[in-house]
Amino acid sequence: MKKGHEGKLFVISGPSGVGKGTLRARALEGFDDLVYSISCTTRPPREGEREGMDYRFISEQEFLERVRQGQFLEYARVHGAFYGTLRSDVERDLAAGLDVLLEIDVQGALQVKQLLPSQAILIFVSPPSVEELERRLRWRHTETEDKIRVRIANAKEELLQADKYDHVVLNDDLFRAAEELKNIIYEYRGKVGIKSEIL
Ligand code: ADP
Ligand code: 5GP
């Protein structure tokens, strides 16, 4: 849907296993013209993940070539793999007046805020406790024990960065947290919507 102005960029971050993917899916269900930007990554696909739906799975060589060509709006090395947001997709959607949702790590989120300070809204998802985070990560059964340990160690660092975000959503009860996230998005889009009706 064209609104005649540039869209907003909602950036969700938080430690691995906190529930970002789950909350993202609920947010996307809630808004018709909110589009999700599918990242590139060099990590191998998990069982059930689909090429071009969850990520664009590419080799490290291809990733570095794309970096060289300036294709990424932001990128970072996270838990030992590269992840990046393609500039072309995001710029096209924002210029078309669509709002875009990114689910990226803290390093990437801060890069985006610096690049697009008036369009980016940073939302940090935090866990009720590190113990609960570990439990969720284990229940998901997608990571080996070694990888879980790396992700938990990184989580402690990531949690220290929450105060750099515009909003912090505590993912305690899933339904409540999803409503809070949708309300934040609605609030920004609401302001935009009223303006575009007047214009
Ligand atoms: P992330 O994308 O942040 O790595 P996921 O969305 O994959 O995290 O969630 C990790 C696991 O925790 C999943 O098994 C998910 O079903 C579960 N989960 C998500 N939110 C909650 C919640 N509020 N309470 C309990 N379990 C949750
Ligand atoms: P996972 O391997 O669990 O899918 O993701 C690991 C971490 O990488 C998460 O914190 C996720 O948000 C982050 N991530 C996913 N895509 C991107 C991206 O395009 N850029 C950055 N900087 N981080 C990303």
CSV table of C-alpha atoms and ligand atoms in Angstrom, one decimal:
chain,number,residue,atom,x,y,z
A,1,MET,CA,0.0,0.0,0.0
A,2,LYS,CA,1.5,3.3,-1.0
A,3,LYS,CA,1.2,6.1,1.5
A,4,GLY,CA,3.1,8.8,-0.3
A,5,HIS,CA,6.0,9.0,2.2
A,6,GLU,CA,8.8,6.9,3.4
A,7,GLY,CA,8.0,3.9,5.6
A,8,LYS,CA,9.4,3.1,9.1
A,9,LEU,CA,12.0,0.5,9.9
A,10,PHE,CA,11.2,-1.6,13.0
A,11,VAL,CA,14.3,-3.3,14.2
A,12,ILE,CA,13.8,-6.2,16.7
A,13,SER,CA,16.8,-7.6,18.5
A,14,GLY,CA,17.5,-9.7,21.6
A,15,PRO,CA,19.4,-12.8,22.7
A,16,SER,CA,19.1,-16.1,20.9
A,17,GLY,CA,16.1,-18.0,22.2
A,18,VAL,CA,14.3,-15.1,23.7
A,19,GLY,CA,11.4,-15.4,21.3
A,20,LYS,CA,12.1,-12.8,18.6
A,21,GLY,CA,11.1,-15.1,15.7
A,22,THR,CA,7.9,-16.1,17.5
A,23,LEU,CA,7.0,-12.4,18.2
A,24,ARG,CA,7.9,-11.4,14.7
A,25,ALA,CA,5.5,-13.9,13.3
A,26,ARG,CA,2.7,-12.5,15.5
A,27,ALA,CA,3.5,-8.9,14.5
A,28,LEU,CA,3.5,-9.8,10.8
A,29,GLU,CA,0.1,-11.4,11.2
A,30,GLY,CA,-1.2,-8.2,12.8
A,31,PHE,CA,-0.3,-5.8,10.0
A,32,ASP,CA,-1.0,-6.2,6.2
A,33,ASP,CA,1.6,-3.8,4.9
A,34,LEU,CA,4.5,-4.6,7.2
A,35,VAL,CA,7.1,-6.5,5.3
A,36,TYR,CA,9.8,-8.7,6.7
A,37,SER,CA,13.3,-8.3,5.3
A,38,ILE,CA,14.9,-11.7,4.8
A,39,SER,CA,18.6,-11.6,5.7
A,40,CYS,CA,21.5,-13.4,4.1
A,41,THR,CA,23.5,-15.7,6.4
A,42,THR,CA,26.5,-18.1,6.1
A,43,ARG,CA,25.1,-20.4,8.8
A,44,PRO,CA,23.7,-23.7,7.6
A,45,PRO,CA,19.9,-24.0,7.5
A,46,ARG,CA,18.2,-25.6,10.5
A,47,GLU,CA,15.7,-28.4,9.9
A,48,GLY,CA,12.5,-26.9,8.5
A,49,GLU,CA,14.1,-23.6,7.5
A,50,ARG,CA,13.5,-22.7,3.8
A,51,GLU,CA,15.8,-20.9,1.4
A,52,GLY,CA,14.4,-17.4,0.7
A,53,MET,CA,11.8,-17.7,3.4
A,54,ASP,CA,13.7,-17.8,6.7
A,55,TYR,CA,17.1,-16.6,5.3
A,56,ARG,CA,19.0,-16.5,2.0
A,57,PHE,CA,21.6,-19.2,2.8
A,58,ILE,CA,24.9,-18.3,1.1
A,59,SER,CA,28.6,-19.3,1.3
A,60,GLU,CA,31.1,-17.1,3.1
A,61,GLN,CA,32.8,-16.4,-0.2
A,62,GLU,CA,29.5,-15.0,-1.7
A,63,PHE,CA,28.8,-13.1,1.5
A,64,LEU,CA,32.2,-11.4,1.4
A,65,GLU,CA,31.7,-10.6,-2.3
A,66,ARG,CA,28.4,-8.9,-1.5
A,67,VAL,CA,30.1,-6.9,1.3
A,68,ARG,CA,32.7,-5.8,-1.2
A,69,GLN,CA,30.0,-4.7,-3.6
A,70,GLY,CA,28.3,-2.7,-0.8
A,71,GLN,CA,25.1,-4.7,-1.0
A,72,PHE,CA,24.4,-4.7,2.7
A,73,LEU,CA,22.7,-2.0,4.7
A,74,GLU,CA,24.3,-3.6,7.7
A,75,TYR,CA,26.0,-6.8,8.5
A,76,ALA,CA,27.8,-8.5,11.4
A,77,ARG,CA,29.4,-11.7,12.6
A,78,VAL,CA,27.1,-13.3,15.1
A,79,HIS,CA,27.8,-16.5,17.0
A,80,GLY,CA,30.5,-17.4,14.5
A,81,ALA,CA,28.6,-16.8,11.2
A,82,PHE,CA,27.9,-13.7,9.0
A,83,TYR,CA,24.4,-12.2,8.8
A,84,GLY,CA,23.4,-9.2,6.7
A,85,THR,CA,20.4,-7.1,5.6
A,86,LEU,CA,20.2,-6.4,1.8
A,87,ARG,CA,20.1,-2.7,1.1
A,88,SER,CA,18.2,-3.0,-2.1
A,89,ASP,CA,15.1,-4.7,-0.6
A,90,VAL,CA,14.8,-2.4,2.4
A,91,GLU,CA,15.3,0.8,0.4
A,92,ARG,CA,12.8,-0.3,-2.2
A,93,ASP,CA,10.1,-1.1,0.4
A,94,LEU,CA,10.7,2.0,2.5
A,95,ALA,CA,10.6,4.2,-0.6
A,96,ALA,CA,7.3,2.6,-1.6
A,97,GLY,CA,5.9,3.7,1.8
A,98,LEU,CA,5.9,0.2,3.3
A,99,ASP,CA,7.0,-0.4,6.8
A,100,VAL,CA,9.8,-2.9,7.2
A,101,LEU,CA,10.6,-5.3,10.0
A,102,LEU,CA,14.2,-6.4,10.6
A,103,GLU,CA,15.1,-9.1,13.1
A,104,ILE,CA,18.9,-8.6,13.6
A,105,ASP,CA,21.5,-8.6,16.2
A,106,VAL,CA,22.6,-5.6,18.4
A,107,GLN,CA,25.6,-4.7,16.3
A,108,GLY,CA,23.4,-4.5,13.2
A,109,ALA,CA,20.6,-2.6,14.9
A,110,LEU,CA,23.0,0.1,16.1
A,111,GLN,CA,24.4,0.4,12.5
A,112,VAL,CA,20.9,0.9,11.2
A,113,LYS,CA,20.0,3.5,13.8
A,114,GLN,CA,23.1,5.5,12.8
A,115,LEU,CA,22.3,5.2,9.1
A,116,LEU,CA,18.6,5.9,9.3
A,117,PRO,CA,18.0,7.8,12.6
A,118,SER,CA,14.6,9.2,11.8
A,119,GLN,CA,13.2,6.0,10.3
A,120,ALA,CA,14.6,3.3,12.5
A,121,ILE,CA,12.7,2.3,15.7
A,122,LEU,CA,14.8,-0.1,17.8
A,123,ILE,CA,12.9,-2.7,19.9
A,124,PHE,CA,14.8,-5.0,22.3
A,125,VAL,CA,13.2,-8.3,23.4
A,126,SER,CA,14.4,-9.3,26.8
A,127,PRO,CA,13.9,-12.6,28.7
A,128,PRO,CA,12.4,-13.0,32.2
A,129,SER,CA,15.8,-14.4,33.3
A,130,VAL,CA,19.0,-16.0,31.8
A,131,GLU,CA,17.8,-19.3,33.2
A,132,GLU,CA,14.5,-19.1,31.3
A,133,LEU,CA,16.4,-18.1,28.2
A,134,GLU,CA,18.6,-21.2,28.4
A,135,ARG,CA,15.5,-23.3,28.9
A,136,ARG,CA,13.8,-21.9,25.8
A,137,LEU,CA,17.0,-22.4,23.7
A,138,ARG,CA,17.2,-26.0,24.9
A,139,TRP,CA,13.5,-26.7,24.3
A,140,ARG,CA,13.9,-25.5,20.7
A,141,HIS,CA,16.2,-28.4,20.0
A,142,THR,CA,18.0,-26.6,17.1
A,143,GLU,CA,21.5,-26.0,18.5
A,144,THR,CA,24.2,-28.3,19.7
A,145,GLU,CA,25.4,-28.0,23.3
A,146,ASP,CA,28.5,-26.1,22.2
A,147,LYS,CA,26.4,-23.6,20.3
A,148,ILE,CA,24.0,-23.2,23.2
A,149,ARG,CA,26.9,-22.3,25.4
A,150,VAL,CA,28.2,-19.7,22.9
A,151,ARG,CA,24.7,-18.2,22.6
A,152,ILE,CA,24.2,-18.0,26.4
A,153,ALA,CA,27.6,-16.3,26.8
A,154,ASN,CA,26.7,-13.8,24.1
A,155,ALA,CA,23.3,-13.2,25.6
A,156,LYS,CA,24.8,-11.8,28.8
A,157,GLU,CA,26.7,-9.2,26.7
A,158,GLU,CA,23.6,-8.4,24.5
A,159,LEU,CA,21.4,-7.8,27.5
A,160,LEU,CA,23.8,-5.0,28.6
A,161,GLN,CA,22.9,-3.1,25.4
A,162,ALA,CA,19.1,-3.0,25.9
A,163,ASP,CA,19.3,0.6,27.2
A,164,LYS,CA,20.5,1.7,23.7
A,165,TYR,CA,17.1,0.8,22.3
A,166,ASP,CA,13.9,2.9,21.9
A,167,HIS,CA,11.7,0.2,23.5
A,168,VAL,CA,12.3,-2.9,25.6
A,169,VAL,CA,9.6,-5.7,25.5
A,170,LEU,CA,9.8,-8.3,28.2
A,171,ASN,CA,8.8,-11.6,26.7
A,172,ASP,CA,7.4,-13.2,29.8
A,173,ASP,CA,3.9,-14.2,28.7
A,174,LEU,CA,3.9,-14.7,24.9
A,175,PHE,CA,0.4,-13.3,24.3
A,176,ARG,CA,1.1,-10.2,26.5
A,177,ALA,CA,4.5,-9.5,24.9
A,178,ALA,CA,3.0,-9.9,21.4
A,179,GLU,CA,0.3,-7.4,22.2
A,180,GLU,CA,2.9,-4.9,23.6
A,181,LEU,CA,5.0,-5.3,20.4
A,182,LYS,CA,2.0,-4.8,18.2
A,183,ASN,CA,1.0,-1.7,20.2
A,184,ILE,CA,4.4,-0.2,19.7
A,185,ILE,CA,4.3,-0.7,16.0
A,186,TYR,CA,0.7,0.5,15.8
A,187,GLU,CA,1.6,3.7,17.7
A,188,TYR,CA,4.2,4.7,15.1
A,189,ARG,CA,2.1,3.6,12.2
A,190,GLY,CA,-0.9,5.3,13.7
A,191,LYS,CA,0.9,8.7,13.6
A,192,VAL,CA,2.1,8.1,10.1
A,193,GLY,CA,-1.4,7.0,9.0
A,194,ILE,CA,-3.1,10.1,10.2
A,195,LYS,CA,-0.6,12.3,8.5
A,196,SER,CA,-0.9,10.5,5.2
A,197,GLU,CA,-4.7,10.9,5.3
A,198,ILE,CA,-4.4,14.6,5.7
A,199,LEU,CA,-1.8,14.9,2.8
B,1,ADP,P1,14.6,-16.4,18.9
B,1,ADP,O1,14.0,-16.1,17.5
B,1,ADP,O2,14.8,-15.2,19.7
B,1,ADP,O3,15.9,-17.2,18.8
B,1,ADP,P2,12.4,-18.2,19.1
B,1,ADP,O4,11.2,-17.4,18.7
B,1,ADP,O5,12.9,-19.3,18.2
B,1,ADP,O6,13.6,-17.3,19.6
B,1,ADP,O7,11.9,-18.8,20.5
B,1,ADP,C1,12.7,-19.8,21.3
B,1,ADP,C2,11.8,-20.8,21.9
B,1,ADP,O8,11.1,-20.2,23.0
B,1,ADP,C3,10.8,-21.4,20.9
B,1,ADP,O9,10.7,-22.8,21.2
B,1,ADP,C4,9.5,-20.7,21.3
B,1,ADP,O10,8.4,-21.4,21.0
B,1,ADP,C5,9.7,-20.4,22.8
B,1,ADP,N1,9.1,-19.2,23.3
B,1,ADP,C6,9.0,-18.0,22.7
B,1,ADP,N2,8.3,-17.1,23.5
B,1,ADP,C7,8.0,-17.7,24.6
B,1,ADP,C8,7.3,-17.3,25.8
B,1,ADP,N3,6.9,-16.1,26.0
B,1,ADP,N4,7.2,-18.3,26.8
B,1,ADP,C9,7.7,-19.5,26.6
B,1,ADP,N5,8.3,-20.0,25.5
B,1,ADP,C10,8.5,-19.1,24.5
B,2,5GP,P1,19.8,-17.3,14.2
B,2,5GP,O1,21.1,-18.1,13.8
B,2,5GP,O2,19.3,-17.8,15.6
B,2,5GP,O3,18.7,-17.3,13.2
B,2,5GP,O4,20.2,-15.8,14.4
B,2,5GP,C1,21.3,-15.5,15.2
B,2,5GP,C2,21.4,-14.0,15.4
B,2,5GP,O5,21.6,-13.3,14.2
B,2,5GP,C3,20.1,-13.4,16.0
B,2,5GP,O6,20.5,-12.4,17.0
B,2,5GP,C4,19.5,-12.7,14.8
B,2,5GP,O7,18.7,-11.6,15.2
B,2,5GP,C5,20.7,-12.2,14.1
B,2,5GP,N1,20.5,-11.9,12.7
B,2,5GP,C6,19.7,-12.4,11.8
B,2,5GP,N2,19.7,-11.8,10.6
B,2,5GP,C7,20.6,-10.8,10.8
B,2,5GP,C8,21.1,-9.7,9.9
B,2,5GP,O8,20.7,-9.6,8.7
B,2,5GP,N3,22.0,-8.9,10.4
B,2,5GP,C9,22.5,-8.9,11.7
B,2,5GP,N4,23.3,-8.0,12.1
B,2,5GP,N5,22.0,-9.9,12.5
B,2,5GP,C10,21.1,-10.8,12.1
